[in-house]
mmCIF file of C-alpha atoms in Angstrom:
data_model
loop_
_atom_site.group_PDB
_atom_site.id
_atom_site.type_symbol
_atom_site.label_atom_id
_atom_site.label_comp_id
_atom_site.label_asym_id
_atom_site.label_seq_id
_atom_site.Cartn_x
_atom_site.Cartn_y
_atom_site.Cartn_z
ATOM 1 C CA MET A 26 1.768 -10.377 -10.392
ATOM 2 C CA GLY A 27 -0.384 -7.310 -10.226
ATOM 3 C CA ALA A 28 -1.021 -7.237 -13.592
ATOM 4 C CA ASN A 29 -1.980 -10.929 -14.054
ATOM 5 C CA THR A 30 -4.411 -11.092 -10.957
ATOM 6 C CA VAL A 31 -6.986 -9.064 -13.100
ATOM 7 C CA ASP A 32 -7.215 -12.229 -15.282
ATOM 8 C CA ILE A 33 -7.306 -15.039 -12.979
ATOM 9 C CA ASP A 34 -9.884 -17.584 -13.625
ATOM 10 C CA LEU A 35 -13.312 -16.754 -12.554
ATOM 11 C CA ASP A 36 -13.983 -20.398 -11.692
ATOM 12 C CA ASP A 37 -10.741 -20.669 -9.368
ATOM 13 C CA PRO A 38 -12.418 -22.336 -6.158
ATOM 14 C CA ARG A 39 -9.926 -20.274 -4.003
ATOM 15 C CA PHE A 40 -11.885 -16.777 -5.135
ATOM 16 C CA ARG A 41 -15.068 -18.153 -6.338
ATOM 17 C CA ILE A 42 -17.863 -15.581 -5.653
ATOM 18 C CA ARG A 43 -20.630 -16.499 -3.297
ATOM 19 C CA PRO A 44 -24.312 -16.731 -4.366
ATOM 20 C CA TYR A 45 -25.112 -13.501 -3.021
ATOM 21 C CA GLN A 46 -22.506 -11.789 -4.444
ATOM 22 C CA GLN A 47 -23.804 -13.634 -7.677
ATOM 23 C CA MET A 48 -27.007 -12.292 -7.134
ATOM 24 C CA VAL A 49 -25.911 -8.624 -6.545
ATOM 25 C CA ALA A 50 -24.080 -8.694 -9.994
ATOM 26 C CA SER A 51 -27.121 -9.879 -11.891
ATOM 27 C CA CYS A 52 -29.277 -7.421 -10.006
ATOM 28 C CA THR A 53 -26.965 -4.835 -11.682
ATOM 29 C CA GLY A 54 -26.672 -6.051 -14.887
ATOM 30 C CA ALA A 55 -30.514 -6.369 -15.101
ATOM 31 C CA LEU A 56 -31.023 -2.487 -13.880
ATOM 32 C CA ILE A 57 -28.675 -1.406 -16.172
ATOM 33 C CA THR A 58 -30.113 -3.633 -19.352
ATOM 34 C CA SER A 59 -33.517 -2.547 -18.463
ATOM 35 C CA ILE A 60 -32.661 1.414 -18.214
ATOM 36 C CA ILE A 61 -30.475 1.110 -21.454
ATOM 37 C CA VAL A 62 -33.009 -0.839 -23.708
ATOM 38 C CA THR A 63 -36.398 0.032 -22.491
ATOM 39 C CA PRO A 64 -36.344 3.630 -24.549
ATOM 40 C CA LEU A 65 -35.673 1.517 -27.691
ATOM 41 C CA ASP A 66 -38.306 -0.794 -26.939
ATOM 42 C CA VAL A 67 -41.111 2.426 -26.048
ATOM 43 C CA VAL A 68 -40.134 3.570 -29.640
ATOM 44 C CA LYS A 69 -40.662 -0.151 -31.056
ATOM 45 C CA ILE A 70 -44.141 -0.210 -29.177
ATOM 46 C CA ARG A 71 -45.189 2.895 -30.556
ATOM 47 C CA LEU A 72 -44.253 1.829 -34.246
ATOM 48 C CA GLN A 73 -45.870 -1.018 -33.774
ATOM 49 C CA THR A 74 -49.263 -0.097 -32.127
ATOM 50 C CA GLN A 75 -49.671 2.254 -35.379
ATOM 51 C CA GLN A 76 -50.275 -0.808 -37.263
ATOM 52 C CA LYS A 77 -52.104 -2.613 -34.611
ATOM 53 C CA ALA A 78 -54.404 0.134 -34.341
ATOM 54 C CA MET A 79 -55.611 0.163 -37.876
ATOM 55 C CA SER A 80 -56.266 -3.621 -37.945
ATOM 56 C CA SER A 81 -58.921 -5.540 -35.428
ATOM 57 C CA ASN A 82 -56.341 -7.142 -33.421
ATOM 58 C CA LYS A 83 -56.816 -6.327 -29.588
ATOM 59 C CA CYS A 84 -53.619 -6.829 -28.284
ATOM 60 C CA PHE A 85 -50.037 -6.595 -29.343
ATOM 61 C CA LEU A 86 -46.855 -8.120 -27.749
ATOM 62 C CA TYR A 87 -43.511 -6.378 -27.078
ATOM 63 C CA CYS A 88 -40.063 -7.184 -25.305
ATOM 64 C CA ASN A 89 -37.661 -4.633 -23.415
ATOM 65 C CA GLY A 90 -34.901 -7.203 -23.611
ATOM 66 C CA LEU A 91 -35.478 -8.872 -20.384
ATOM 67 C CA MET A 92 -39.252 -9.703 -20.698
ATOM 68 C CA ASP A 93 -42.400 -9.894 -22.591
ATOM 69 C CA HIS A 94 -45.220 -7.454 -22.253
ATOM 70 C CA LEU A 95 -48.733 -7.842 -23.452
ATOM 71 C CA CYS A 96 -50.722 -4.207 -24.233
ATOM 72 C CA PRO A 97 -54.416 -4.339 -25.015
ATOM 73 C CA CYS A 98 -55.738 -1.681 -27.523
ATOM 74 C CA LEU A 99 -59.121 -1.626 -26.739
ATOM 75 C CA ASP A 100 -61.953 -1.380 -29.409
ATOM 76 C CA GLY A 101 -59.923 -0.694 -32.113
ATOM 77 C CA LYS A 102 -59.415 2.640 -30.801
ATOM 78 C CA SER A 103 -56.067 4.748 -31.386
ATOM 79 C CA PRO A 104 -54.394 5.671 -28.149
ATOM 80 C CA PRO A 105 -53.999 9.393 -26.838
ATOM 81 C CA TRP A 106 -50.580 9.415 -27.612
ATOM 82 C CA MET A 107 -51.134 8.733 -31.086
ATOM 83 C CA GLN A 108 -53.927 11.076 -31.314
ATOM 84 C CA ALA A 109 -51.329 13.780 -30.003
ATOM 85 C CA ASN A 110 -48.282 12.930 -31.800
ATOM 86 C CA GLY A 111 -49.719 11.807 -35.075
ATOM 87 C CA LYS A 112 -48.099 8.953 -37.234
ATOM 88 C CA PHE A 113 -44.427 8.342 -36.315
ATOM 89 C CA THR A 114 -42.467 7.778 -39.891
ATOM 90 C CA GLY A 115 -39.467 6.322 -38.352
ATOM 91 C CA THR A 116 -37.362 5.564 -34.746
ATOM 92 C CA LEU A 117 -35.949 9.217 -34.662
ATOM 93 C CA ASP A 118 -39.103 10.750 -35.465
ATOM 94 C CA ALA A 119 -40.915 8.852 -32.588
ATOM 95 C CA ILE A 120 -37.989 9.665 -30.289
ATOM 96 C CA THR A 121 -38.252 13.440 -31.322
ATOM 97 C CA LYS A 122 -42.011 13.610 -31.043
ATOM 98 C CA ILE A 123 -42.405 11.409 -27.879
ATOM 99 C CA SER A 124 -39.806 13.461 -25.929
ATOM 100 C CA ARG A 125 -41.565 16.650 -27.079
ATOM 101 C CA SER A 126 -44.848 16.005 -26.088
ATOM 102 C CA GLU A 127 -44.606 13.753 -23.753
ATOM 103 C CA GLY A 128 -41.441 14.427 -21.659
ATOM 104 C CA VAL A 129 -37.961 12.705 -22.004
ATOM 105 C CA LEU A 130 -38.964 10.301 -19.400
ATOM 106 C CA SER A 131 -41.718 8.674 -21.058
ATOM 107 C CA LEU A 132 -38.928 6.805 -23.056
ATOM 108 C CA TRP A 133 -38.863 4.809 -19.843
ATOM 109 C CA SER A 134 -42.479 4.166 -19.670
ATOM 110 C CA GLY A 135 -43.324 0.162 -18.799
ATOM 111 C CA LEU A 136 -39.933 -0.061 -16.655
ATOM 112 C CA SER A 137 -41.824 -0.525 -13.218
ATOM 113 C CA PRO A 138 -42.985 -3.487 -13.899
ATOM 114 C CA THR A 139 -39.949 -4.848 -15.539
ATOM 115 C CA LEU A 140 -38.158 -4.059 -12.411
ATOM 116 C CA VAL A 141 -40.738 -5.658 -10.425
ATOM 117 C CA LEU A 142 -40.941 -9.072 -12.185
ATOM 118 C CA ALA A 143 -38.060 -9.578 -14.505
ATOM 119 C CA VAL A 144 -34.957 -8.441 -12.358
ATOM 120 C CA PRO A 145 -36.096 -11.247 -9.896
ATOM 121 C CA ALA A 146 -36.425 -13.891 -12.809
ATOM 122 C CA THR A 147 -33.262 -12.599 -13.772
ATOM 123 C CA ILE A 148 -31.101 -12.957 -11.071
ATOM 124 C CA VAL A 149 -32.807 -16.414 -10.131
ATOM 125 C CA TYR A 150 -31.852 -17.035 -13.964
ATOM 126 C CA PHE A 151 -28.076 -16.301 -13.694
ATOM 127 C CA VAL A 152 -27.571 -17.320 -10.069
ATOM 128 C CA SER A 153 -29.157 -20.810 -11.175
ATOM 129 C CA TYR A 154 -26.896 -21.008 -14.209
ATOM 130 C CA GLU A 155 -23.676 -20.253 -12.142
ATOM 131 C CA GLN A 156 -24.313 -22.524 -9.617
ATOM 132 C CA LEU A 157 -25.212 -25.454 -11.940
ATOM 133 C CA ARG A 158 -22.448 -24.793 -14.391
ATOM 134 C CA LEU A 159 -19.956 -24.923 -11.311
ATOM 135 C CA PHE A 160 -21.603 -28.034 -9.819
ATOM 136 C CA PHE A 161 -21.281 -29.711 -13.022
ATOM 137 C CA LYS A 162 -17.810 -28.465 -14.086
ATOM 138 C CA ASP A 163 -16.566 -29.628 -10.385
ATOM 139 C CA THR A 164 -18.170 -32.924 -10.451
ATOM 140 C CA TYR A 165 -17.153 -33.623 -14.227
ATOM 141 C CA ASN A 166 -13.285 -32.729 -13.321
ATOM 142 C CA ASP A 167 -13.371 -34.606 -9.973
ATOM 143 C CA ARG A 168 -14.327 -37.895 -12.085
ATOM 144 C CA TYR A 169 -12.036 -37.229 -15.063
ATOM 145 C CA ASN A 170 -9.676 -34.618 -14.587
ATOM 146 C CA LYS A 171 -8.739 -35.073 -11.160
ATOM 147 C CA GLY A 172 -9.550 -31.132 -10.324
ATOM 148 C CA GLY A 173 -6.443 -30.112 -12.649
ATOM 149 C CA LYS A 174 -5.400 -26.306 -12.761
ATOM 150 C CA ASN A 175 -6.849 -25.803 -16.127
ATOM 151 C CA SER A 176 -10.103 -28.011 -15.394
ATOM 152 C CA ALA A 177 -11.915 -28.618 -18.413
ATOM 153 C CA GLN A 178 -15.441 -27.848 -19.066
ATOM 154 C CA PRO A 179 -17.635 -29.978 -21.671
ATOM 155 C CA PHE A 180 -19.698 -28.231 -24.183
ATOM 156 C CA TRP A 181 -22.883 -30.148 -22.339
ATOM 157 C CA ILE A 182 -22.341 -28.488 -19.341
ATOM 158 C CA PRO A 183 -23.398 -24.537 -20.078
ATOM 159 C CA VAL A 184 -26.100 -26.543 -22.412
ATOM 160 C CA LEU A 185 -27.779 -28.499 -19.393
ATOM 161 C CA ALA A 186 -26.995 -25.754 -16.876
ATOM 162 C CA GLY A 187 -28.280 -22.786 -19.230
ATOM 163 C CA SER A 188 -31.767 -25.019 -19.998
ATOM 164 C CA THR A 189 -32.149 -25.897 -16.456
ATOM 165 C CA ALA A 190 -31.732 -22.427 -15.195
ATOM 166 C CA ARG A 191 -34.405 -21.235 -17.968
ATOM 167 C CA ILE A 192 -37.067 -23.823 -17.182
ATOM 168 C CA TRP A 193 -36.606 -22.879 -13.077
ATOM 169 C CA ALA A 194 -36.505 -19.311 -13.697
ATOM 170 C CA ALA A 195 -39.861 -19.301 -16.261
ATOM 171 C CA SER A 196 -41.815 -21.659 -14.020
ATOM 172 C CA LEU A 197 -41.301 -19.334 -10.965
ATOM 173 C CA VAL A 198 -42.451 -16.070 -12.923
ATOM 174 C CA SER A 199 -45.539 -17.817 -14.880
ATOM 175 C CA PRO A 200 -48.167 -17.266 -12.416
ATOM 176 C CA LEU A 201 -47.040 -13.758 -11.462
ATOM 177 C CA GLU A 202 -47.198 -13.089 -15.049
ATOM 178 C CA LEU A 203 -50.396 -14.141 -15.673
ATOM 179 C CA ILE A 204 -51.868 -12.069 -13.030
ATOM 180 C CA ARG A 205 -49.755 -8.772 -14.094
ATOM 181 C CA THR A 206 -51.152 -8.976 -17.744
ATOM 182 C CA LYS A 207 -54.861 -9.183 -15.875
ATOM 183 C CA MET A 208 -54.083 -6.223 -13.596
ATOM 184 C CA GLN A 209 -52.398 -4.021 -16.496
ATOM 185 C CA SER A 210 -55.457 -4.299 -18.805
ATOM 186 C CA GLN A 211 -58.145 -3.400 -16.537
ATOM 187 C CA LYS A 212 -56.131 -1.353 -14.097
ATOM 188 C CA GLN A 213 -57.085 -3.787 -11.194
ATOM 189 C CA SER A 214 -55.780 -3.005 -7.697
ATOM 190 C CA TYR A 215 -53.287 -4.933 -5.662
ATOM 191 C CA THR A 216 -56.201 -5.683 -3.409
ATOM 192 C CA GLU A 217 -57.732 -7.477 -6.283
ATOM 193 C CA ILE A 218 -54.927 -9.926 -6.989
ATOM 194 C CA GLY A 219 -56.670 -12.756 -4.820
ATOM 195 C CA GLN A 220 -59.978 -12.260 -6.983
ATOM 196 C CA ALA A 221 -58.145 -12.762 -10.004
ATOM 197 C CA LEU A 222 -56.348 -15.630 -8.634
ATOM 198 C CA LYS A 223 -59.714 -17.394 -7.850
ATOM 199 C CA THR A 224 -61.253 -16.600 -11.564
ATOM 200 C CA VAL A 225 -58.259 -18.493 -12.782
ATOM 201 C CA ILE A 226 -58.054 -21.621 -10.480
ATOM 202 C CA ARG A 227 -62.089 -21.547 -10.972
ATOM 203 C CA TYR A 228 -61.830 -22.279 -14.575
ATOM 204 C CA ASN A 229 -58.595 -23.988 -15.028
ATOM 205 C CA GLY A 230 -57.610 -25.359 -11.921
ATOM 206 C CA ILE A 231 -54.119 -24.885 -10.193
ATOM 207 C CA SER A 232 -52.810 -25.599 -13.289
ATOM 208 C CA GLY A 233 -54.060 -22.689 -14.966
ATOM 209 C CA LEU A 234 -51.638 -20.355 -13.319
ATOM 210 C CA TRP A 235 -49.036 -21.822 -15.714
ATOM 211 C CA MET A 236 -51.255 -21.148 -18.840
ATOM 212 C CA GLY A 237 -48.667 -20.193 -21.608
ATOM 213 C CA LEU A 238 -45.174 -21.670 -19.898
ATOM 214 C CA GLY A 239 -45.589 -24.231 -22.607
ATOM 215 C CA SER A 240 -44.775 -21.839 -25.282
ATOM 216 C CA THR A 241 -42.588 -19.754 -23.454
ATOM 217 C CA LEU A 242 -40.287 -22.547 -22.523
ATOM 218 C CA LEU A 243 -40.369 -23.810 -26.316
ATOM 219 C CA ARG A 244 -38.674 -20.466 -27.054
ATOM 220 C CA ASP A 245 -36.551 -19.542 -24.076
ATOM 221 C CA VAL A 246 -35.309 -22.962 -23.229
ATOM 222 C CA PRO A 247 -33.635 -23.922 -27.077
ATOM 223 C CA PHE A 248 -32.173 -19.988 -26.690
ATOM 224 C CA SER A 249 -30.541 -20.516 -23.180
ATOM 225 C CA ALA A 250 -28.989 -23.802 -24.508
ATOM 226 C CA ILE A 251 -27.617 -22.017 -27.485
ATOM 227 C CA TYR A 252 -26.701 -18.936 -25.938
ATOM 228 C CA TRP A 253 -24.862 -20.171 -23.372
ATOM 229 C CA LEU A 254 -22.962 -22.925 -25.488
ATOM 230 C CA ASN A 255 -21.838 -20.053 -27.820
ATOM 231 C CA TYR A 256 -20.640 -17.570 -24.926
ATOM 232 C CA GLU A 257 -18.840 -20.514 -23.099
ATOM 233 C CA THR A 258 -17.370 -21.329 -26.159
ATOM 234 C CA ILE A 259 -16.015 -18.318 -27.252
ATOM 235 C CA LYS A 260 -14.436 -17.682 -23.949
ATOM 236 C CA GLN A 261 -12.855 -20.546 -24.141
ATOM 237 C CA TYR A 262 -11.622 -20.083 -27.492
ATOM 238 C CA PHE A 263 -9.956 -16.510 -26.742
ATOM 239 C CA TRP A 264 -8.742 -18.219 -23.517
ATOM 240 C CA GLY A 265 -5.322 -16.071 -23.150
ATOM 241 C CA THR A 266 -7.334 -12.792 -24.225
ATOM 242 C CA GLN A 267 -7.884 -10.326 -21.355
ATOM 243 C CA ARG A 268 -11.732 -10.672 -20.432
ATOM 244 C CA THR A 269 -12.286 -7.053 -20.476
ATOM 245 C CA PHE A 270 -15.916 -5.546 -20.316
ATOM 246 C CA THR A 271 -15.546 -4.837 -24.354
ATOM 247 C CA PHE A 272 -14.676 -8.482 -24.689
ATOM 248 C CA ASN A 273 -17.634 -9.824 -22.847
ATOM 249 C CA LEU A 274 -19.710 -7.233 -24.310
ATOM 250 C CA ALA A 275 -18.748 -8.376 -27.992
ATOM 251 C CA ALA A 276 -19.115 -12.032 -26.729
ATOM 252 C CA GLY A 277 -22.781 -11.684 -25.779
ATOM 253 C CA ALA A 278 -23.734 -10.128 -28.735
ATOM 254 C CA VAL A 279 -22.416 -12.657 -30.798
ATOM 255 C CA ALA A 280 -23.843 -15.588 -28.820
ATOM 256 C CA GLY A 281 -27.342 -13.809 -28.455
ATOM 257 C CA SER A 282 -27.154 -13.098 -32.253
ATOM 258 C CA ILE A 283 -26.620 -16.611 -33.061
ATOM 259 C CA ALA A 284 -29.280 -17.967 -30.559
ATOM 260 C CA ALA A 285 -31.751 -15.222 -31.722
ATOM 261 C CA LEU A 286 -31.323 -16.672 -35.335
ATOM 262 C CA LEU A 287 -31.556 -20.447 -34.680
ATOM 263 C CA THR A 288 -34.848 -20.055 -32.611
ATOM 264 C CA ILE A 289 -36.976 -17.219 -34.615
ATOM 265 C CA PRO A 290 -39.518 -19.881 -35.312
ATOM 266 C CA PHE A 291 -39.889 -20.145 -31.526
ATOM 267 C CA ASP A 292 -40.240 -16.898 -31.080
ATOM 268 C CA VAL A 293 -42.918 -16.597 -33.890
ATOM 269 C CA VAL A 294 -44.899 -19.302 -32.432
ATOM 270 C CA LYS A 295 -44.486 -18.173 -28.897
ATOM 271 C CA THR A 296 -45.702 -14.522 -30.133
ATOM 272 C CA HIS A 297 -48.741 -15.946 -31.552
ATOM 273 C CA ARG A 298 -49.827 -18.033 -28.833
ATOM 274 C CA GLN A 299 -49.198 -15.376 -25.984
ATOM 275 C CA ILE A 300 -51.251 -12.847 -28.113
ATOM 276 C CA GLU A 301 -54.209 -15.218 -28.426
ATOM 277 C CA MET A 302 -54.317 -16.346 -24.797
ATOM 278 C CA GLY A 303 -53.329 -12.888 -23.770
ATOM 279 C CA GLU A 304 -57.105 -11.871 -25.398
ATOM 280 C CA LYS A 305 -58.844 -14.556 -23.847
ATOM 281 C CA LYS A 306 -57.369 -13.534 -20.492
ATOM 282 C CA ILE A 307 -57.754 -9.698 -20.928
ATOM 283 C CA TYR A 308 -61.049 -10.042 -22.670
ATOM 284 C CA SER A 309 -62.924 -12.557 -20.940
ATOM 285 C CA GLU A 310 -64.087 -13.129 -17.470
ATOM 286 C CA GLN A 311 -63.662 -16.699 -17.590
ATOM 287 C CA PRO A 312 -59.494 -17.065 -18.447
ATOM 288 C CA ALA A 313 -59.315 -20.027 -21.296
ATOM 289 C CA ARG A 314 -56.292 -21.819 -22.719
ATOM 290 C CA SER A 315 -55.094 -21.092 -26.526
ATOM 291 C CA GLY A 316 -54.581 -23.951 -29.058
ATOM 292 C CA SER A 317 -51.781 -25.997 -29.093
ATOM 293 C CA THR A 318 -48.325 -25.318 -30.092
ATOM 294 C CA TYR A 319 -48.764 -27.440 -33.101
ATOM 295 C CA SER A 320 -51.766 -25.988 -34.268
ATOM 296 C CA THR A 321 -50.202 -22.633 -34.063
ATOM 297 C CA ILE A 322 -47.226 -24.033 -36.045
ATOM 298 C CA ARG A 323 -50.045 -25.344 -38.696
ATOM 299 C CA LEU A 324 -52.044 -21.889 -38.774
ATOM 300 C CA ILE A 325 -48.415 -19.656 -39.096
ATOM 301 C CA TYR A 326 -47.690 -22.179 -42.094
ATOM 302 C CA GLY A 327 -51.178 -22.316 -43.879
ATOM 303 C CA GLN A 328 -50.995 -18.321 -43.822
ATOM 304 C CA ASN A 329 -47.640 -17.564 -44.594
ATOM 305 C CA GLY A 330 -45.462 -20.796 -45.308
ATOM 306 C CA ILE A 331 -42.400 -21.204 -43.854
ATOM 307 C CA ARG A 332 -41.211 -17.346 -44.563
ATOM 308 C CA GLY A 333 -43.884 -16.976 -41.724
ATOM 309 C CA LEU A 334 -42.085 -18.917 -39.027
ATOM 310 C CA PHE A 335 -39.213 -16.617 -39.728
ATOM 311 C CA ALA A 336 -40.982 -12.980 -39.648
ATOM 312 C CA GLY A 337 -39.490 -10.139 -37.817
ATOM 313 C CA LEU A 338 -36.018 -11.904 -37.647
ATOM 314 C CA THR A 339 -34.430 -8.543 -37.978
ATOM 315 C CA PRO A 340 -36.206 -6.653 -34.917
ATOM 316 C CA ARG A 341 -35.460 -9.543 -32.792
ATOM 317 C CA LEU A 342 -31.589 -9.370 -33.709
ATOM 318 C CA VAL A 343 -31.377 -5.807 -33.247
ATOM 319 C CA LYS A 344 -33.282 -6.302 -29.718
ATOM 320 C CA VAL A 345 -31.538 -9.299 -28.472
ATOM 321 C CA ALA A 346 -27.897 -8.633 -29.288
ATOM 322 C CA PRO A 347 -27.937 -5.262 -27.209
ATOM 323 C CA ALA A 348 -29.776 -6.962 -24.351
ATOM 324 C CA CYS A 349 -27.163 -9.983 -24.191
ATOM 325 C CA ALA A 350 -24.298 -8.158 -24.515
ATOM 326 C CA ILE A 351 -25.375 -5.451 -21.962
ATOM 327 C CA MET A 352 -26.600 -7.961 -19.674
ATOM 328 C CA ILE A 353 -23.526 -10.587 -19.886
ATOM 329 C CA ALA A 354 -20.880 -7.951 -20.035
ATOM 330 C CA THR A 355 -22.217 -6.062 -16.468
ATOM 331 C CA PHE A 356 -22.586 -9.531 -14.919
ATOM 332 C CA GLU A 357 -19.334 -10.338 -15.544
ATOM 333 C CA HIS A 358 -17.836 -7.457 -14.554
ATOM 334 C CA GLY A 359 -19.511 -7.381 -11.490
ATOM 335 C CA LYS A 360 -18.110 -11.257 -10.897
ATOM 336 C CA ARG A 361 -14.931 -9.922 -11.315
ATOM 337 C CA PHE A 362 -15.199 -7.023 -9.227
ATOM 338 C CA PHE A 363 -16.242 -9.504 -6.152
ATOM 339 C CA GLN A 364 -13.517 -12.130 -7.257
ATOM 340 C CA ALA A 365 -11.088 -9.350 -6.668
ATOM 341 C CA TYR A 366 -12.802 -8.434 -3.227
ATOM 342 C CA ASN A 367 -12.548 -12.275 -2.218
ATOM 343 C CA ALA A 368 -8.725 -12.696 -3.019
ATOM 344 C CA ASN A 369 -8.237 -9.587 -0.940
ATOM 345 C CA GLN A 370 -9.986 -10.839 1.829
ATOM 346 C CA MET A 371 -7.950 -13.858 1.623
ATOM 347 C CA LEU A 372 -4.551 -12.073 1.508
ATOM 348 C CA GLU A 373 -5.849 -9.950 4.507
ATOM 349 C CA LEU A 374 -6.315 -13.050 6.494
ATOM 350 C CA LYS A 375 -2.996 -14.431 5.580
ATOM 351 C CA THR A 376 -1.046 -11.555 6.670
#
């Protein structure tokens, strides 16, 4: 009995974890993911900046596994760290030079804005997904399966729950993202947030606080739907397998890789639009909206053809797979911990 209790159904209503426990589990996962993935992404940022600093582009975009960051390269000048370290020849060379000249902790630069903004968004996303999934699953089984022991979960449940949770989380964070981009680029203090908000609203109205949300949802909603569909499918396929941390790690990596592969065109469009919009927000006193998604697709296709819509596939897979794996494995481990805690609490009440 003791050996089997580890693998009892996480959706069992008797031991189902509470929303606040889901919040703790997702927060832990977001913290661990950002801490592990950030050093790898810092190196990628530096390598990417080397190319951007040589061109006329003023902005470049990077992601640390949890959120996107938009960074300016002012006046086409090389940043101080590039002048100090020289040109990086590869990942290992970048890690060595950065650690030697700037200190090991510099590999975690950019972690603060991620923790301030991405962690709450991640908590909202995962808790919303879990609550919606369980609600849809319970409703379905009460109507069609009469709440049987091996309750069913149709494929559309993770698709709908994942898509809805992503829309909610992205919409919640979008206004903060706009202000954060402006603050980071111009080193504004927190006392200037109100003025920045007034500037955006003056030229674009209240809806201006959600500039860029459409392109974000264009990428993130399909990704979320495909990711959760694949992840839940893998879990159901290996129903009798012990759900170890390694199993969840592998399932998350596979599900994330498939979702990243199928949504890479959306990611390319989103990157182009965010950089375009970011330059208008950063370098203009009158924040203006970027072009439409359709015009961006036509531009990319006209310049590079179909291959242009699939640019950056390998770096995206390298980034997304470990981030998804770490996040979901940590989240599931936290859920199992609280499930065992709830089960023990119930046993103590009965004795």
